[in-house]
Amino acid sequence: MPLVSASSSLSPAPPTSGARTIYKYRVRVSDVSKILCHRHHNGTEEYLVRWNVAEGSATNKRTICSWHCLGELSKCLHHVQEYLETLPKSQPAASRSAPFATIPAVGSGSGSGSRKRKFSRDSDTPVSSSGVLTLRDSGYLSREPSVISIDSSSAASEAAPIQTPTVYNGILQRKEGSIVAKKSRDPAVQLTDARTLPNQAMLSDAARASVTAAEYAIQAAFQAKLQSVKNVEWENHVDNTAPSLNFTFVSDFVLGEGVYRPEADAHVGCETCRPNMGQNIGCEYPRLCACLEYAAVDENRLQPGDQARYVQYQKDQEDDGYLADSHGLPKRFPYQRSKDPQVPSTLMKFYLESRYPIYECNLNCNCGPICKSRVVQKGRRVPLVIFKTANERGWGVYCKEQLVKGEFIDTYIGEVLTNEATGRREMLSAEDRASYLYSLDKFIGDDPDNDLTNETCYVVDGQYMGGPTRFINHSCEPNCRQYTVSYNKHDLRIYDLAFFAVEDIPPRTELTFDYMDKDEEEEEIVRKKRKKDAADPKNHDKRPCNCGARKCRGYLWE
Ligand SMILES: [Zn+2]
Ligand SMILES: [Zn+2]
Ligand SMILES: [Zn+2]
């Protein structure tokens, strides 16, 4: 059983220029509890791992800790990312409330200078002409360590490498492609109180050592994740961070435990409609199409004979809400379609300005794929870019193309969880998770059995899984709004949360929606209320809203 020496036989020989080092042995993600510190050791950027081995808890005195280069941590980069977020930032901080400054500033100005701006003039970092790090640029594993800028103080420490052990409280072994940490009784194994790590000397070294290689490794890893998503890019002209590596892009809802959704072939379709009715655009008769059973009634098309039915319908609405019996009355189709195939379908003015659910046709309809009642189900068509906002609002989203008022953008997806599961997750996380959670509560109070309540409705959690819309920021005066879109009128629990443009949006304009989904108010009223709220001490703990809109309400949540 070979002991790993202080000079770390696990670290490969410095790669020859241009060759990509293949790291055959890597630390398994499940073995890492946390990254504690970083350093430059023999010219390589290294990270101190606190192991999560079965022998002891992560807070145990004899927990194994060891230093590793990024190649060995390529499966654990999200841990490295979490560590980097705790470092003091020399650039404007992101909007997240990261735990700050575990590293004391040592010497004069040595702490902040090491994190370089990606696009500063003197930057020697590999960035494509578009400013986005591409996979091709990311030969970080093969880069000579000398490209990392070293100030005079750390150059001195390069000359005299720090004589610290590479492993504490154990030994490392190579096993089936993995690096494994083991306790050892060998007297040569140095024992340290792991609770004292990182020690003062490590913190001093860290304050001088840059984290450039890790930042590029993380950016490249996020770029690799994005490869699977069509028509979405990301860019960061503000700092060197990437969106969370703990996030996975998915293309549909991921149903959690205890969440039930009927299969698509069980949906009830409009059987009387045909593809070739009238103008050959599928469903065309608003009294006939069964998919519109619960759609909004079209008052403009009411005939004198409908009056009694309509009065009854209005009464039913008080009890049954969106499920009021509107049988026989004319309904409103959701979308208008241009004859020009280049022009996108847009949401009808009525739906755009109301919160009425939108019903699309489905697999079992006889109207066929050309039916005009199929928009959201065909998915996103517009190219989106996830970008770092310059004004401390974290990541945001813009569209590269012009969007017209009423145009569909994309849906909000994620894990669909029961209310209990959501609660359990919230207990485990100290983060402000509310911004990623979406209650599927549209039909509460409308279901005939009254089973659907705030406690029993499902919740969409976009924090760990989702699509690009998960990065859309809040605004109190938004240019997009979320609408309820259903293909299965009998399923009141799972439906699409679809974003549409509520105004014409020029290309490269940040997309926003109102997290509170409030109705629009007069600017003067909002301004007065904001002033009053700001003076009220009970609001001082609330999270301020930085949307910058004229109609900003001042706080993100109620
Ligand atoms: Zn149809
Ligand atoms: Zn139909
Ligand atoms: Zn239909």
Coordinates of C-alpha atoms and ligand atoms in Angstrom, one line a residue:
M1 CA 0.0 0.0 0.0
P2 CA 2.0 3.0 -1.2
L3 CA 1.9 6.1 0.9
V4 CA 1.5 9.3 -0.9
S5 CA 4.5 11.5 -0.2
A6 CA 4.4 15.2 0.6
S7 CA 5.3 16.0 -3.0
S8 CA 2.2 14.2 -4.0
S9 CA 2.9 11.3 -6.3
L10 CA -0.8 11.6 -7.4
S11 CA -0.1 14.9 -9.1
P12 CA 1.0 14.1 -12.6
A13 CA 4.2 15.5 -14.1
P14 CA 3.8 19.0 -15.5
P15 CA 2.1 18.5 -18.9
T16 CA 4.1 19.3 -22.0
S17 CA 2.9 22.3 -23.8
G18 CA -0.2 21.6 -26.0
A19 CA -0.8 18.1 -24.7
R20 CA -3.9 17.5 -22.8
T21 CA -3.3 15.6 -19.6
I22 CA -5.6 12.8 -19.0
Y23 CA -6.4 12.4 -15.4
K24 CA -6.9 8.7 -15.0
Y25 CA -7.6 9.0 -11.3
R26 CA -10.2 11.4 -9.9
V27 CA -11.7 12.1 -6.6
R28 CA -15.3 10.8 -6.5
V29 CA -17.9 13.5 -5.9
S30 CA -19.6 11.5 -3.2
D31 CA -16.4 11.4 -1.2
V32 CA -16.0 15.2 -0.9
S33 CA -17.6 17.0 2.0
K34 CA -16.2 20.4 1.2
I35 CA -13.4 22.4 -0.3
L36 CA -11.5 24.2 2.5
C37 CA -8.8 26.2 0.9
H38 CA -6.6 26.8 -2.1
R39 CA -2.9 27.3 -2.8
H40 CA -0.3 27.4 -5.5
H41 CA 2.0 24.4 -4.9
N42 CA 5.0 23.8 -7.2
G43 CA 3.3 26.0 -9.7
T44 CA 0.0 24.2 -9.7
E45 CA -3.4 25.5 -8.4
E46 CA -4.5 23.1 -5.7
Y47 CA -7.6 22.7 -3.5
L48 CA -7.8 21.3 0.0
V49 CA -10.6 18.6 0.1
R50 CA -12.3 17.6 3.3
W51 CA -13.2 14.0 2.8
N52 CA -16.5 12.5 3.5
V53 CA -15.3 9.0 4.2
A54 CA -17.3 6.4 6.1
E55 CA -14.8 6.3 8.9
G56 CA -15.8 9.6 10.4
S57 CA -18.2 12.5 10.1
A58 CA -17.2 15.6 8.3
T59 CA -16.7 17.5 11.5
N60 CA -14.6 14.7 13.1
K61 CA -11.2 15.7 14.5
R62 CA -9.5 12.9 12.4
T63 CA -11.3 13.6 9.2
I64 CA -9.0 13.1 6.2
C65 CA -8.1 16.2 4.3
S66 CA -5.9 16.4 1.2
W67 CA -4.7 18.7 -1.5
H68 CA -5.6 18.0 -5.1
C69 CA -5.0 19.7 -8.5
L70 CA -8.1 20.5 -10.6
G71 CA -7.6 17.5 -12.9
E72 CA -8.2 15.2 -10.0
L73 CA -11.2 17.3 -9.0
S74 CA -12.9 17.4 -12.4
K75 CA -15.9 15.5 -11.1
C76 CA -16.2 17.7 -8.0
L77 CA -16.0 21.2 -9.6
H78 CA -19.3 22.3 -8.0
H79 CA -17.6 21.9 -4.6
V80 CA -14.8 24.1 -5.9
Q81 CA -17.4 26.6 -7.2
E82 CA -19.1 26.7 -3.8
Y83 CA -15.7 27.4 -2.2
L84 CA -14.9 30.2 -4.7
E85 CA -18.2 31.8 -3.8
T86 CA -17.0 32.2 -0.2
L87 CA -13.9 34.2 -1.3
P88 CA -13.9 38.0 -1.1
K89 CA -14.6 39.4 -4.5
S90 CA -12.6 42.1 -6.1
Q91 CA -15.3 42.6 -8.7
P92 CA -18.8 43.7 -7.9
A93 CA -20.4 40.9 -6.0
A94 CA -23.1 38.8 -7.5
S95 CA -26.6 39.2 -6.1
R96 CA -26.4 36.0 -4.1
S97 CA -25.7 36.5 -0.4
A98 CA -22.5 34.5 -0.3
P99 CA -20.9 33.8 3.0
F100 CA -18.1 36.3 3.0
A101 CA -14.4 36.6 3.7
T102 CA -13.3 33.5 5.4
I103 CA -9.8 34.5 4.3
P104 CA -8.2 37.5 6.1
A105 CA -6.5 40.0 3.9
V106 CA -2.8 39.5 4.2
G107 CA -0.3 42.1 3.3
S108 CA -1.2 45.2 1.4
G109 CA -3.7 44.7 -1.3
S110 CA -2.5 41.1 -2.0
G111 CA -5.9 39.6 -1.4
S112 CA -8.0 41.3 -4.0
G113 CA -5.5 41.6 -6.9
S114 CA -5.4 37.9 -7.6
R115 CA -8.9 37.6 -9.1
K116 CA -8.6 39.1 -12.5
R117 CA -11.3 40.5 -14.6
K118 CA -11.8 38.4 -17.6
F119 CA -11.7 41.2 -20.0
S120 CA -9.3 43.6 -18.5
R121 CA -6.7 44.8 -20.9
D122 CA -3.8 42.9 -19.4
S123 CA -5.8 39.7 -19.3
D124 CA -3.8 36.7 -20.7
T125 CA -6.8 34.4 -20.3
P126 CA -8.2 32.3 -23.1
V127 CA -11.4 33.9 -24.3
S128 CA -13.0 33.6 -27.7
S129 CA -13.8 36.7 -29.7
S130 CA -17.4 36.5 -28.6
G131 CA -16.3 36.8 -25.0
V132 CA -17.7 33.4 -24.2
L133 CA -15.4 30.7 -23.1
T134 CA -15.7 27.8 -25.5
L135 CA -14.8 24.2 -25.0
R136 CA -11.9 24.7 -27.4
D137 CA -10.6 27.5 -25.3
S138 CA -10.7 25.5 -22.2
G139 CA -7.5 23.5 -22.3
Y140 CA -7.1 24.4 -18.7
L141 CA -5.8 21.0 -17.8
S142 CA -3.0 21.2 -20.2
R143 CA -2.0 24.8 -19.6
E144 CA 1.4 25.5 -18.1
P145 CA 0.9 26.8 -14.6
S146 CA 3.1 29.8 -15.5
V147 CA 0.2 31.5 -17.3
I148 CA -1.3 32.2 -13.9
S149 CA -0.3 35.7 -12.9
I150 CA 1.8 35.6 -9.8
D151 CA 2.6 38.8 -7.9
S152 CA 6.0 39.3 -6.3
S153 CA 5.0 37.9 -2.9
S154 CA 3.7 34.6 -4.3
A155 CA 6.6 34.4 -6.7
A156 CA 8.7 34.3 -3.6
S157 CA 6.7 31.4 -2.2
E158 CA 7.0 29.6 -5.5
A159 CA 10.8 29.7 -5.2
A160 CA 10.6 28.0 -1.8
P161 CA 7.6 25.6 -1.9
I162 CA 5.6 25.3 1.2
Q163 CA 6.6 22.2 3.1
T164 CA 3.1 21.0 4.1
P165 CA 1.8 17.5 3.8
T166 CA -0.5 16.7 1.0
V167 CA -2.7 14.4 3.1
Y168 CA -3.8 14.8 6.7
N169 CA -5.0 12.0 8.9
G170 CA -4.7 9.2 6.3
I171 CA -3.4 8.0 3.0
L172 CA -4.6 8.2 -0.6
Q173 CA -4.9 5.2 -2.8
R174 CA -5.6 4.8 -6.5
K175 CA -8.5 2.3 -7.1
E176 CA -10.4 1.7 -10.3
G177 CA -10.0 5.2 -11.7
S178 CA -10.7 6.8 -8.4
I179 CA -8.6 8.4 -5.7
V180 CA -9.6 6.9 -2.4
A181 CA -8.8 8.2 1.1
K182 CA -8.1 5.7 3.9
K183 CA -7.2 5.9 7.5
S184 CA -3.9 4.4 8.4
R185 CA -2.1 3.2 11.5
D186 CA 1.2 3.8 9.9
P187 CA 3.2 6.0 12.2
A188 CA 4.5 8.0 9.2
V189 CA 1.0 9.3 8.7
Q190 CA 0.9 12.8 10.2
L191 CA -2.1 13.4 12.5
T192 CA -3.7 16.8 12.6
D193 CA -6.8 18.1 14.2
A194 CA -8.9 18.5 11.0
R195 CA -11.0 21.1 12.7
T196 CA -8.1 23.5 12.6
L197 CA -7.9 23.3 8.9
P198 CA -7.4 25.6 7.0
N199 CA -4.8 27.0 9.4
Q200 CA -3.6 30.5 9.4
A201 CA -0.6 29.8 7.2
M202 CA -2.9 28.2 4.6
L203 CA -5.2 31.2 4.7
S204 CA -2.3 33.6 4.2
D205 CA -1.1 31.6 1.2
A206 CA -4.7 31.5 -0.2
A207 CA -5.0 35.2 0.0
R208 CA -2.1 35.5 -2.4
A209 CA -3.0 32.7 -4.7
S210 CA -5.2 33.2 -7.8
V211 CA -8.1 30.9 -8.6
T212 CA -8.0 31.5 -12.4
A213 CA -7.6 27.9 -13.4
A214 CA -10.5 26.8 -11.3
E215 CA -12.7 29.6 -12.7
Y216 CA -11.9 28.4 -16.2
A217 CA -12.5 24.8 -15.4
I218 CA -15.9 25.8 -13.9
Q219 CA -16.8 27.9 -16.9
A220 CA -15.8 25.0 -19.3
A221 CA -17.9 22.6 -17.2
F222 CA -21.0 24.8 -17.4
Q223 CA -20.4 25.3 -21.2
A224 CA -20.3 21.5 -21.5
K225 CA -23.6 21.2 -19.7
L226 CA -25.1 23.7 -22.1
Q227 CA -24.2 21.7 -25.1
S228 CA -27.3 19.6 -24.7
V229 CA -29.6 22.6 -24.9
K230 CA -30.6 23.8 -28.3
N231 CA -30.4 27.5 -29.0
V232 CA -29.2 28.7 -25.6
E233 CA -25.8 30.4 -25.0
W234 CA -24.3 32.0 -22.0
E235 CA -21.9 34.9 -21.5
N236 CA -20.3 36.9 -18.8
H237 CA -18.7 40.3 -19.3
V238 CA -18.8 41.1 -15.7
D239 CA -16.6 38.7 -13.8
N240 CA -15.2 35.2 -14.0
T241 CA -18.1 33.2 -12.5
A242 CA -20.3 30.7 -14.2
P243 CA -23.9 29.6 -13.3
S244 CA -24.1 26.9 -10.7
L245 CA -22.8 23.5 -11.7
N246 CA -25.3 22.0 -9.3
F247 CA -27.9 22.9 -11.9
T248 CA -28.9 20.4 -14.6
F249 CA -30.7 21.3 -17.8
V250 CA -33.8 19.2 -18.5
S251 CA -36.4 19.4 -21.3
D252 CA -39.5 18.5 -19.4
F253 CA -40.9 18.3 -15.9
V254 CA -39.2 15.7 -13.8
L255 CA -41.8 14.2 -11.5
G256 CA -40.7 13.7 -7.9
E257 CA -41.9 11.0 -5.5
G258 CA -45.6 11.0 -5.0
V259 CA -46.4 13.1 -8.0
Y260 CA -48.8 11.7 -10.5
R261 CA -49.5 12.9 -14.0
P262 CA -51.8 11.1 -16.5
E263 CA -50.0 9.8 -19.6
A264 CA -50.5 12.0 -22.7
D265 CA -52.5 9.3 -24.5
A266 CA -55.1 9.5 -21.8
H267 CA -55.9 13.1 -22.6
V268 CA -59.3 13.9 -23.9
G269 CA -59.1 15.6 -27.3
C270 CA -61.6 17.4 -29.6
E271 CA -62.9 14.5 -31.7
T272 CA -65.4 16.5 -33.8
C273 CA -62.8 18.9 -35.1
R274 CA -61.0 18.2 -38.4
P275 CA -57.8 19.6 -39.9
N276 CA -59.5 20.8 -43.1
M277 CA -62.4 22.8 -41.6
G278 CA -63.0 26.3 -42.9
Q279 CA -59.6 27.9 -43.5
N280 CA -57.7 24.6 -43.1
I281 CA -56.0 25.6 -39.8
G282 CA -57.5 22.8 -37.7
C283 CA -59.9 23.8 -34.9
E284 CA -62.1 26.8 -36.1
Y285 CA -65.5 26.6 -34.5
P286 CA -65.6 28.0 -31.0
R287 CA -68.8 26.3 -30.0
L288 CA -67.7 22.9 -31.4
C289 CA -64.1 22.4 -30.2
A290 CA -64.1 20.2 -27.1
C291 CA -60.6 21.4 -26.1
L292 CA -62.2 24.8 -25.4
E293 CA -64.7 23.2 -22.9
Y294 CA -63.3 25.4 -20.0
A295 CA -61.8 28.2 -22.2
A296 CA -63.0 31.8 -21.8
V297 CA -66.5 32.5 -23.1
D298 CA -66.4 34.9 -26.1
E299 CA -69.1 37.5 -25.2
N300 CA -68.8 39.0 -28.7
R301 CA -70.2 35.9 -30.3
L302 CA -73.1 35.4 -28.0
Q303 CA -76.4 35.0 -29.8
P304 CA -79.7 36.2 -28.4
G305 CA -80.5 32.5 -27.6
D306 CA -77.4 32.2 -25.4
Q307 CA -78.6 34.8 -22.9
A308 CA -80.1 32.4 -20.3
R309 CA -77.2 30.0 -20.6
Y310 CA -74.7 32.9 -20.2
V311 CA -76.5 34.2 -17.0
Q312 CA -76.3 30.7 -15.5
Y313 CA -72.6 30.4 -16.5
Q314 CA -71.8 33.7 -14.7
K315 CA -73.5 32.3 -11.6
D316 CA -71.6 29.0 -11.8
Q317 CA -68.3 30.9 -12.1
E318 CA -68.7 32.0 -8.5
D319 CA -68.5 28.4 -7.2
D320 CA -66.5 26.7 -9.9
G321 CA -64.2 29.4 -11.1
Y322 CA -62.4 28.4 -14.2
L323 CA -64.3 25.1 -14.3
A324 CA -67.7 26.8 -14.6
D325 CA -70.0 24.9 -17.1
S326 CA -69.9 26.9 -20.3
H327 CA -71.3 24.1 -22.5
G328 CA -72.9 25.4 -25.7
L329 CA -71.5 28.9 -25.3
P330 CA -69.0 30.3 -27.9
K331 CA -65.4 30.3 -26.6
R332 CA -62.2 32.1 -27.3
F333 CA -59.4 30.4 -29.2
P334 CA -56.0 31.3 -27.6
Y335 CA -53.9 32.3 -30.5
Q336 CA -54.0 34.3 -33.7
R337 CA -51.9 33.1 -36.6
S338 CA -50.6 35.1 -39.5
K339 CA -50.7 33.8 -43.0
D340 CA -47.0 34.5 -43.2
P341 CA -45.2 31.5 -41.7
Q342 CA -42.3 33.7 -40.7
V343 CA -44.6 35.7 -38.3
P344 CA -45.0 33.9 -35.0
S345 CA -48.5 33.1 -33.6
T346 CA -49.4 35.5 -30.8
L347 CA -51.6 35.2 -27.8
M348 CA -55.0 36.8 -28.3
K349 CA -55.4 40.2 -26.6
F350 CA -58.1 38.8 -24.2
Y351 CA -55.7 36.1 -22.8
L352 CA -52.7 38.4 -22.8
E353 CA -54.5 40.8 -20.6
S354 CA -56.3 38.3 -18.3
R355 CA -55.2 35.4 -16.2
Y356 CA -57.5 33.0 -17.9
P357 CA -56.1 29.5 -18.5
I358 CA -55.2 28.7 -22.1
Y359 CA -56.2 25.3 -23.5
E360 CA -54.2 23.8 -26.4
C361 CA -55.1 20.8 -28.5
N362 CA -53.4 17.5 -27.7
L363 CA -52.4 14.1 -29.1
N364 CA -55.9 12.8 -29.2
C365 CA -57.5 15.7 -31.1
N366 CA -58.6 15.2 -34.6
C367 CA -57.5 18.6 -35.8
G368 CA -54.0 17.5 -36.6
P369 CA -50.6 19.1 -36.2
I370 CA -51.4 22.3 -38.1
C371 CA -54.1 23.4 -35.7
K372 CA -53.6 26.9 -34.6
S373 CA -54.3 25.9 -31.0
R374 CA -50.8 24.4 -30.7
V375 CA -48.0 26.8 -29.8
V376 CA -46.5 26.2 -26.4
Q377 CA -46.5 22.4 -26.9
K378 CA -44.1 22.9 -29.9
G379 CA -41.5 24.4 -27.6
R380 CA -39.2 27.3 -27.6
R381 CA -38.2 28.7 -31.0
V382 CA -36.3 31.8 -30.0
P383 CA -32.6 31.9 -29.2
L384 CA -31.9 32.8 -25.6
V385 CA -28.7 33.9 -23.8
I386 CA -28.0 33.5 -20.1
F387 CA -25.9 36.5 -19.1
K388 CA -24.4 38.0 -15.9
T389 CA -26.1 41.2 -15.1
A390 CA -23.9 44.2 -14.4
N391 CA -26.0 45.5 -11.5
E392 CA -25.7 42.7 -9.0
R393 CA -28.9 40.9 -10.0
G394 CA -27.0 37.6 -10.6
W395 CA -27.8 35.9 -13.9
G396 CA -30.4 37.1 -16.4
V397 CA -31.7 36.1 -19.8
Y398 CA -32.1 38.0 -23.0
C399 CA -33.4 36.9 -26.5
K400 CA -31.1 37.5 -29.4
E401 CA -34.0 38.2 -31.7
Q402 CA -36.9 40.7 -31.7
L403 CA -40.0 39.4 -29.8
V404 CA -43.4 40.7 -30.7
K405 CA -46.1 41.3 -28.1
G406 CA -48.0 38.1 -27.4
E407 CA -45.1 35.8 -28.6
F408 CA -44.4 32.6 -26.8
I409 CA -40.9 32.4 -25.3
D410 CA -40.5 29.3 -23.2
T411 CA -41.9 27.4 -20.3
Y412 CA -40.7 27.2 -16.7
I413 CA -39.7 23.6 -16.0
G414 CA -38.1 21.8 -13.2
E415 CA -38.7 19.1 -10.7
V416 CA -42.4 18.7 -9.8
L417 CA -42.6 18.1 -6.0
T418 CA -45.3 17.5 -3.5
N419 CA -45.8 20.3 -1.0
E420 CA -44.2 18.1 1.8
A421 CA -41.1 17.4 -0.3
T422 CA -40.7 21.1 -1.0
G423 CA -40.9 21.8 2.7
R424 CA -38.3 19.2 3.5
R425 CA -35.9 20.7 0.9
E426 CA -36.5 24.2 2.3
M427 CA -35.5 23.0 5.8
L428 CA -32.2 21.7 4.4
S429 CA -31.3 24.8 2.5
A430 CA -30.4 28.2 4.0
E431 CA -30.5 29.8 0.6
D432 CA -33.3 32.0 -0.7
R433 CA -35.0 29.3 -2.5
A434 CA -38.3 31.0 -3.0
S435 CA -37.1 32.5 -6.3
Y436 CA -37.0 29.0 -7.9
L437 CA -40.2 27.6 -6.6
Y438 CA -43.4 27.9 -8.5
S439 CA -46.7 26.6 -7.0
L440 CA -49.1 25.0 -9.4
D441 CA -52.0 26.6 -7.6
K442 CA -54.0 28.0 -10.5
F443 CA -57.1 25.8 -10.0
I444 CA -57.3 25.8 -6.2
G445 CA -60.9 26.2 -5.2
D446 CA -62.1 25.2 -8.7
D447 CA -62.0 21.4 -8.4
P448 CA -65.3 19.7 -7.7
D449 CA -63.9 17.6 -4.8
N450 CA -62.0 20.4 -3.2
D451 CA -59.0 18.2 -3.0
L452 CA -56.7 20.9 -4.3
T453 CA -55.4 23.2 -1.6
N454 CA -52.3 25.2 -0.9
E455 CA -51.2 22.2 1.0
T456 CA -51.8 19.6 -1.6
C457 CA -50.9 21.3 -4.9
Y458 CA -47.6 20.5 -6.5
V459 CA -44.7 22.8 -6.7
V460 CA -42.2 23.2 -9.6
D461 CA -38.6 23.5 -8.2
G462 CA -36.2 25.0 -10.8
Q463 CA -33.2 25.3 -8.5
Y464 CA -31.4 22.1 -9.5
M465 CA -33.1 21.2 -12.7
G466 CA -34.8 23.3 -15.3
G467 CA -34.5 25.3 -18.5
P468 CA -33.0 28.7 -19.4
T469 CA -36.1 30.5 -18.0
R470 CA -35.0 29.6 -14.6
F471 CA -32.4 32.4 -14.9
I472 CA -35.0 35.1 -15.8
N473 CA -35.0 37.9 -13.2
H474 CA -37.8 39.6 -11.5
S475 CA -39.1 43.0 -12.4
C476 CA -42.0 44.9 -10.9
E477 CA -42.6 46.3 -14.4
P478 CA -41.9 43.2 -16.5
N479 CA -41.8 42.6 -20.3
C480 CA -42.9 39.0 -20.0
R481 CA -45.7 37.3 -18.1
Q482 CA -46.3 33.7 -17.1
Y483 CA -49.6 32.0 -18.3
T484 CA -51.3 28.8 -17.5
V485 CA -51.3 26.5 -20.5
S486 CA -53.0 23.1 -20.4
Y487 CA -53.3 20.2 -22.9
N488 CA -55.3 18.1 -20.6
K489 CA -58.3 20.1 -19.3
H490 CA -59.1 17.5 -16.7
D491 CA -55.7 17.7 -15.0
L492 CA -55.8 20.5 -12.6
R493 CA -52.5 19.7 -10.9
I494 CA -49.9 19.8 -13.7
Y495 CA -50.0 22.3 -16.5
D496 CA -47.4 24.4 -18.3
L497 CA -46.1 27.7 -16.9
A498 CA -45.6 29.5 -20.2
F499 CA -43.8 32.9 -20.7
F500 CA -45.1 35.3 -23.3
A501 CA -43.9 38.7 -24.2
V502 CA -46.4 41.3 -23.0
E503 CA -44.8 44.0 -25.2
D504 CA -42.6 44.2 -28.3
I505 CA -39.1 43.4 -27.0
P506 CA -36.1 44.5 -29.0
P507 CA -33.2 42.0 -29.4
R508 CA -30.8 41.7 -26.5
T509 CA -33.2 43.3 -24.0
E510 CA -33.2 41.5 -20.6
L511 CA -36.4 39.5 -20.2
T512 CA -38.2 39.8 -16.9
F513 CA -41.3 38.7 -15.2
D514 CA -43.0 39.6 -12.0
Y515 CA -42.2 36.9 -9.4
M516 CA -45.3 38.0 -7.4
D517 CA -47.5 38.0 -10.6
K518 CA -49.3 41.2 -9.5
D519 CA -51.7 43.2 -11.5
E520 CA -50.4 46.5 -12.9
E521 CA -50.9 49.6 -10.9
E522 CA -50.6 53.3 -11.5
E523 CA -47.0 54.6 -11.1
E524 CA -48.1 57.3 -8.6
I525 CA -49.9 54.7 -6.4
V526 CA -46.8 52.4 -6.4
R527 CA -44.5 55.3 -5.6
K528 CA -46.5 56.4 -2.6
K529 CA -46.7 52.8 -1.3
R530 CA -43.0 52.3 -1.8
K531 CA -42.3 55.4 0.3
K532 CA -44.6 54.2 3.0
D533 CA -43.1 50.7 3.1
A534 CA -39.6 52.0 3.3
A535 CA -40.4 53.9 6.4
D536 CA -42.0 50.9 8.1
P537 CA -39.4 49.2 10.3
K538 CA -41.2 45.8 9.9
N539 CA -40.0 45.8 6.3
H540 CA -36.3 46.2 7.1
D541 CA -35.6 42.5 7.0
K542 CA -37.3 42.0 3.6
R543 CA -35.2 41.3 0.6
P544 CA -35.0 44.6 -1.4
C545 CA -35.9 44.5 -5.1
N546 CA -33.3 45.8 -7.4
C547 CA -35.3 45.7 -10.6
G548 CA -34.9 49.4 -11.2
A549 CA -38.4 49.8 -12.7
R550 CA -40.2 53.1 -12.3
K551 CA -43.0 51.0 -10.7
C552 CA -40.7 49.0 -8.4
R553 CA -42.5 48.0 -5.2
G554 CA -39.2 48.1 -3.2
Y555 CA -39.2 44.5 -2.0
L556 CA -39.1 41.3 -3.8
W557 CA -41.6 39.4 -1.6
E558 CA -44.6 40.5 0.3
Ligands
ZN1 ZN -57.1 21.7 -32.5
ZN2 ZN -60.8 21.3 -31.7
ZN3 ZN -58.3 19.8 -29.6

